[in-house]
PDB file of C-alpha atoms in Angstrom:
ATOM      1  CA  SER A   1      20.472   2.462  -9.263  1.00  0.00           C
ATOM      2  CA  VAL A   2      17.609   4.928  -9.260  1.00  0.00           C
ATOM      3  CA  ASN A   3      18.414   8.421 -10.606  1.00  0.00           C
ATOM      4  CA  GLY A   4      22.126   7.770 -10.106  1.00  0.00           C
ATOM      5  CA  SER A   5      21.727   7.055  -6.376  1.00  0.00           C
ATOM      6  CA  LYS A   6      23.849   4.253  -4.994  1.00  0.00           C
ATOM      7  CA  ARG A   7      21.554   3.980  -1.962  1.00  0.00           C
ATOM      8  CA  VAL A   8      18.399   2.989  -3.847  1.00  0.00           C
ATOM      9  CA  ILE A   9      18.640   0.084  -6.279  1.00  0.00           C
ATOM     10  CA  ASN A  10      15.884  -1.356  -8.439  1.00  0.00           C
ATOM     11  CA  ALA A  11      16.817  -5.045  -8.593  1.00  0.00           C
ATOM     12  CA  GLY A  12      14.596  -5.602 -11.622  1.00  0.00           C
ATOM     13  CA  CYS A  13      13.202  -9.000 -12.550  1.00  0.00           C
ATOM     14  CA  PHE A  14      14.798 -12.226 -11.401  1.00  0.00           C
ATOM     15  CA  PRO A  15      13.925 -15.927 -11.608  1.00  0.00           C
ATOM     16  CA  PRO A  16      11.652 -17.124  -8.765  1.00  0.00           C
ATOM     17  CA  LEU A  17      14.283 -19.474  -7.353  1.00  0.00           C
ATOM     18  CA  GLU A  18      16.615 -16.483  -6.929  1.00  0.00           C
ATOM     19  CA  ALA A  19      14.266 -14.862  -4.369  1.00  0.00           C
ATOM     20  CA  PRO A  20      16.227 -16.044  -1.288  1.00  0.00           C
ATOM     21  CA  ARG A  21      19.470 -14.606  -2.710  1.00  0.00           C
ATOM     22  CA  VAL A  22      17.798 -11.332  -3.730  1.00  0.00           C
ATOM     23  CA  MET A  23      16.123 -10.967  -0.321  1.00  0.00           C
ATOM     24  CA  SER A  24      19.467 -11.625   1.407  1.00  0.00           C
ATOM     25  CA  GLU A  25      20.813  -8.562  -0.435  1.00  0.00           C
ATOM     26  CA  THR A  26      17.740  -6.402   0.274  1.00  0.00           C
ATOM     27  CA  ASP A  27      17.501  -3.882   3.120  1.00  0.00           C
ATOM     28  CA  VAL A  28      13.797  -3.082   2.713  1.00  0.00           C
ATOM     29  CA  LEU A  29      11.026  -4.146   0.342  1.00  0.00           C
ATOM     30  CA  VAL A  30       8.639  -1.443  -0.920  1.00  0.00           C
ATOM     31  CA  VAL A  31       5.168  -2.563  -2.077  1.00  0.00           C
ATOM     32  CA  PRO A  32       2.991   0.459  -2.975  1.00  0.00           C
ATOM     33  CA  SER A  33      -0.165  -1.459  -3.946  1.00  0.00           C
ATOM     34  CA  MET A  34      -3.351   0.365  -4.816  1.00  0.00           C
ATOM     35  CA  TRP A  35      -5.579  -2.721  -4.623  1.00  0.00           C
ATOM     36  CA  MET A  36      -6.114  -5.829  -2.532  1.00  0.00           C
ATOM     37  CA  GLU A  37      -3.308  -8.370  -2.616  1.00  0.00           C
ATOM     38  CA  ASN A  38      -4.509 -11.942  -2.212  1.00  0.00           C
ATOM     39  CA  ALA A  39      -1.270 -13.558  -1.021  1.00  0.00           C
ATOM     40  CA  PRO A  40       1.564 -11.115  -1.679  1.00  0.00           C
ATOM     41  CA  LEU A  41       4.426 -13.497  -2.507  1.00  0.00           C
ATOM     42  CA  ALA A  42       7.140 -10.816  -2.387  1.00  0.00           C
ATOM     43  CA  VAL A  43       5.968  -9.755   1.084  1.00  0.00           C
ATOM     44  CA  LEU A  44       5.908 -13.374   2.264  1.00  0.00           C
ATOM     45  CA  GLN A  45       9.423 -13.877   0.897  1.00  0.00           C
ATOM     46  CA  ALA A  46      10.616 -10.733   2.672  1.00  0.00           C
ATOM     47  CA  ARG A  47       9.102 -11.971   5.955  1.00  0.00           C
ATOM     48  CA  ALA A  48      10.817 -15.334   5.512  1.00  0.00           C
ATOM     49  CA  ALA A  49      14.134 -13.502   5.106  1.00  0.00           C
ATOM     50  CA  GLY A  50      13.573 -11.015   7.941  1.00  0.00           C
ATOM     51  CA  VAL A  51      13.459  -8.064   5.538  1.00  0.00           C
ATOM     52  CA  PRO A  52      11.244  -5.167   6.687  1.00  0.00           C
ATOM     53  CA  VAL A  53       8.440  -4.145   4.333  1.00  0.00           C
ATOM     54  CA  ILE A  54       7.063  -0.692   3.519  1.00  0.00           C
ATOM     55  CA  ALA A  55       3.687  -1.300   1.954  1.00  0.00           C
ATOM     56  CA  SER A  56       0.244   0.067   1.333  1.00  0.00           C
ATOM     57  CA  ASP A  57      -2.302  -0.796   3.997  1.00  0.00           C
ATOM     58  CA  VAL A  58      -4.484  -2.980   1.795  1.00  0.00           C
ATOM     59  CA  PRO A  59      -6.174  -6.319   2.458  1.00  0.00           C
ATOM     60  CA  GLY A  60      -3.746  -9.194   2.065  1.00  0.00           C
ATOM     61  CA  VAL A  61      -0.694  -7.114   2.924  1.00  0.00           C
ATOM     62  CA  ARG A  62      -1.978  -5.985   6.326  1.00  0.00           C
ATOM     63  CA  GLU A  63      -2.534  -9.613   7.299  1.00  0.00           C
ATOM     64  CA  VAL A  64       1.120 -10.416   6.553  1.00  0.00           C
ATOM     65  CA  VAL A  65       2.847  -7.269   7.859  1.00  0.00           C
ATOM     66  CA  ASN A  66       1.402  -7.231  11.347  1.00  0.00           C
ATOM     67  CA  SER A  67       4.035  -5.678  13.574  1.00  0.00           C
ATOM     68  CA  SER A  68       6.225  -2.603  13.491  1.00  0.00           C
ATOM     69  CA  GLN A  69       9.243  -4.913  13.439  1.00  0.00           C
ATOM     70  CA  GLN A  70       8.078  -6.459  10.160  1.00  0.00           C
ATOM     71  CA  GLY A  71       7.604  -3.095   8.505  1.00  0.00           C
ATOM     72  CA  VAL A  72       5.398  -0.072   8.016  1.00  0.00           C
ATOM     73  CA  LEU A  73       1.962   0.165   6.434  1.00  0.00           C
ATOM     74  CA  VAL A  74       0.931   3.450   4.832  1.00  0.00           C
ATOM     75  CA  PRO A  75      -2.472   4.466   3.433  1.00  0.00           C
ATOM     76  CA  ALA A  76      -2.882   3.291  -0.177  1.00  0.00           C
ATOM     77  CA  GLY A  77      -2.267   6.160  -2.565  1.00  0.00           C
ATOM     78  CA  ASP A  78      -0.666   8.426   0.068  1.00  0.00           C
ATOM     79  CA  VAL A  79       2.545   9.324  -1.735  1.00  0.00           C
ATOM     80  CA  GLY A  80       3.717  11.566   1.126  1.00  0.00           C
ATOM     81  CA  ALA A  81       3.356   8.804   3.727  1.00  0.00           C
ATOM     82  CA  LEU A  82       5.153   6.360   1.429  1.00  0.00           C
ATOM     83  CA  ALA A  83       7.995   8.851   0.872  1.00  0.00           C
ATOM     84  CA  ASP A  84       8.269   9.505   4.625  1.00  0.00           C
ATOM     85  CA  ALA A  85       8.456   5.781   5.385  1.00  0.00           C
ATOM     86  CA  MET A  86      11.108   5.274   2.697  1.00  0.00           C
ATOM     87  CA  ARG A  87      13.088   8.277   3.947  1.00  0.00           C
ATOM     88  CA  SER A  88      13.022   6.884   7.492  1.00  0.00           C
ATOM     89  CA  ALA A  89      14.214   3.478   6.271  1.00  0.00           C
ATOM     90  CA  ILE A  90      17.120   5.064   4.403  1.00  0.00           C
ATOM     91  CA  LEU A  91      18.143   7.284   7.330  1.00  0.00           C
ATOM     92  CA  GLU A  92      17.831   4.499   9.913  1.00  0.00           C
ATOM     93  CA  GLY A  93      19.741   1.999   7.796  1.00  0.00           C
ATOM     94  CA  PRO A  94      19.143  -1.725   7.542  1.00  0.00           C
ATOM     95  CA  ARG A  95      17.168  -3.296  10.380  1.00  0.00           C
ATOM     96  CA  ARG A  96      16.570  -6.951   9.720  1.00  0.00           C
ATOM     97  CA  TYR A  97      14.708  -9.028  12.262  1.00  0.00           C
ATOM     98  CA  ALA A  98      14.647 -12.712  13.111  1.00  0.00           C
ATOM     99  CA  PRO A  99      11.990 -14.291  10.910  1.00  0.00           C
ATOM    100  CA  ASP A 100       9.385 -16.667  12.256  1.00  0.00           C
ATOM    101  CA  PRO A 101      10.775 -20.177  12.606  1.00  0.00           C
ATOM    102  CA  VAL A 102      10.150 -22.499   9.689  1.00  0.00           C
ATOM    103  CA  ILE A 103       7.600 -25.166  10.523  1.00  0.00           C
ATOM    104  CA  SER A 104       7.235 -28.573   8.953  1.00  0.00           C
ATOM    105  CA  TYR A 105       4.449 -29.396   6.524  1.00  0.00           C
ATOM    106  CA  SER A 106       2.990 -31.744   9.145  1.00  0.00           C
ATOM    107  CA  ASP A 107       2.932 -28.999  11.816  1.00  0.00           C
ATOM    108  CA  HIS A 108       1.383 -26.562   9.328  1.00  0.00           C
ATOM    109  CA  LEU A 109      -1.296 -29.103   8.445  1.00  0.00           C
ATOM    110  CA  ASP A 110      -2.004 -29.659  12.152  1.00  0.00           C
ATOM    111  CA  ARG A 111      -2.481 -25.892  12.606  1.00  0.00           C
ATOM    112  CA  VAL A 112      -4.781 -25.617   9.583  1.00  0.00           C
ATOM    113  CA  GLU A 113      -6.872 -28.580  10.768  1.00  0.00           C
ATOM    114  CA  SER A 114      -7.108 -27.044  14.245  1.00  0.00           C
ATOM    115  CA  ILE A 115      -8.325 -23.720  12.840  1.00  0.00           C
ATOM    116  CA  TYR A 116     -10.767 -25.529  10.566  1.00  0.00           C
ATOM    117  CA  GLY A 117     -12.069 -27.557  13.520  1.00  0.00           C
ATOM    118  CA  GLU A 118     -12.532 -24.399  15.606  1.00  0.00           C
ATOM    119  CA  SER A 119     -14.420 -22.801  12.719  1.00  0.00           C
ATOM    120  CA  LEU A 120     -16.688 -25.825  12.363  1.00  0.00           C
ATOM    121  CA  SER A 121     -17.436 -25.848  16.084  1.00  0.00           C
ATOM    122  CA  VAL A 122     -18.636 -22.255  15.829  1.00  0.00           C
ATOM    123  CA  LEU A 123     -20.964 -23.217  12.978  1.00  0.00           C
ATOM    124  CA  ASP A 124     -22.237 -26.384  14.681  1.00  0.00           C
ATOM    125  CA  PRO A 125     -21.064 -26.848  18.282  1.00  0.00           C
ATOM    126  CA  SER A 126     -22.531 -30.380  18.550  1.00  0.00           C
ATOM    127  CA  PRO A 127     -20.007 -33.075  17.602  1.00  0.00           C
ATOM    128  CA  SER A 128     -20.975 -35.417  14.782  1.00  0.00           C
ATOM    129  CA  PRO A 129     -21.792 -38.936  16.029  1.00  0.00           C
ATOM    130  CA  THR A 130     -19.071 -40.574  13.918  1.00  0.00           C
ATOM    131  CA  GLY A 131     -16.578 -37.735  14.059  1.00  0.00           C
ATOM    132  CA  LEU A 132     -16.234 -38.048  10.290  1.00  0.00           C
ATOM    133  CA  GLU A 133     -19.035 -36.107   8.690  1.00  0.00           C
ATOM    134  CA  LEU A 134     -20.710 -32.731   8.808  1.00  0.00           C
ATOM    135  CA  GLU A 135     -23.990 -32.222   7.035  1.00  0.00           C
ATOM    136  CA  SER A 136     -25.047 -28.835   5.782  1.00  0.00           C
ATOM    137  CA  THR A 137     -28.040 -27.333   7.561  1.00  0.00           C
ATOM    138  CA  GLN A 138     -28.941 -25.186   4.568  1.00  0.00           C
ATOM    139  CA  PRO A 139     -31.646 -26.552   2.216  1.00  0.00           C
ATOM    140  CA  GLY A 140     -30.198 -27.615  -1.120  1.00  0.00           C
ATOM    141  CA  ALA A 141     -26.579 -27.202   0.028  1.00  0.00           C
ATOM    142  CA  VAL A 142     -24.080 -29.979  -0.519  1.00  0.00           C
ATOM    143  CA  GLY A 143     -22.662 -31.520   2.668  1.00  0.00           C
ATOM    144  CA  GLU A 144     -18.982 -31.992   3.134  1.00  0.00           C
ATOM    145  CA  MET A 145     -17.002 -34.950   4.512  1.00  0.00           C
ATOM    146  CA  VAL A 146     -14.417 -33.995   7.105  1.00  0.00           C
ATOM    147  CA  GLN A 147     -12.492 -35.824   9.751  1.00  0.00           C
ATOM    148  CA  ALA A 148     -12.999 -34.181  13.145  1.00  0.00           C
TER     149      ALA A 148
END
């Protein structure tokens, strides 16, 4: 517990494979980052478990916590806003949400390839004659083999 409170518990460190169990026992995850988070694993794990997140509005986190149902973003370094968000979470009580459905690796790969294809079409809207290669238009740049 924190300062003798039974309402706020610091779970401490735990093995990575224990994350699903820890998240199942968590009402809200607090991530007060002061810098960019590349792929905030704890936030992704909270989302997968339907646990709301209170976090700093920094790159990486804002791309993962993108609805009021998933949590609250506060300005980085704004201790008052962080305290207000935590106070609200405590007073409102637990409010889990249904996480996004789990998708198969194959479906995920299909989505990534689709996004990649859309990105390539913006760069070069003309289809390659074979559908298999894209050559760089920049002098000295290395081309890249892709399947369209």
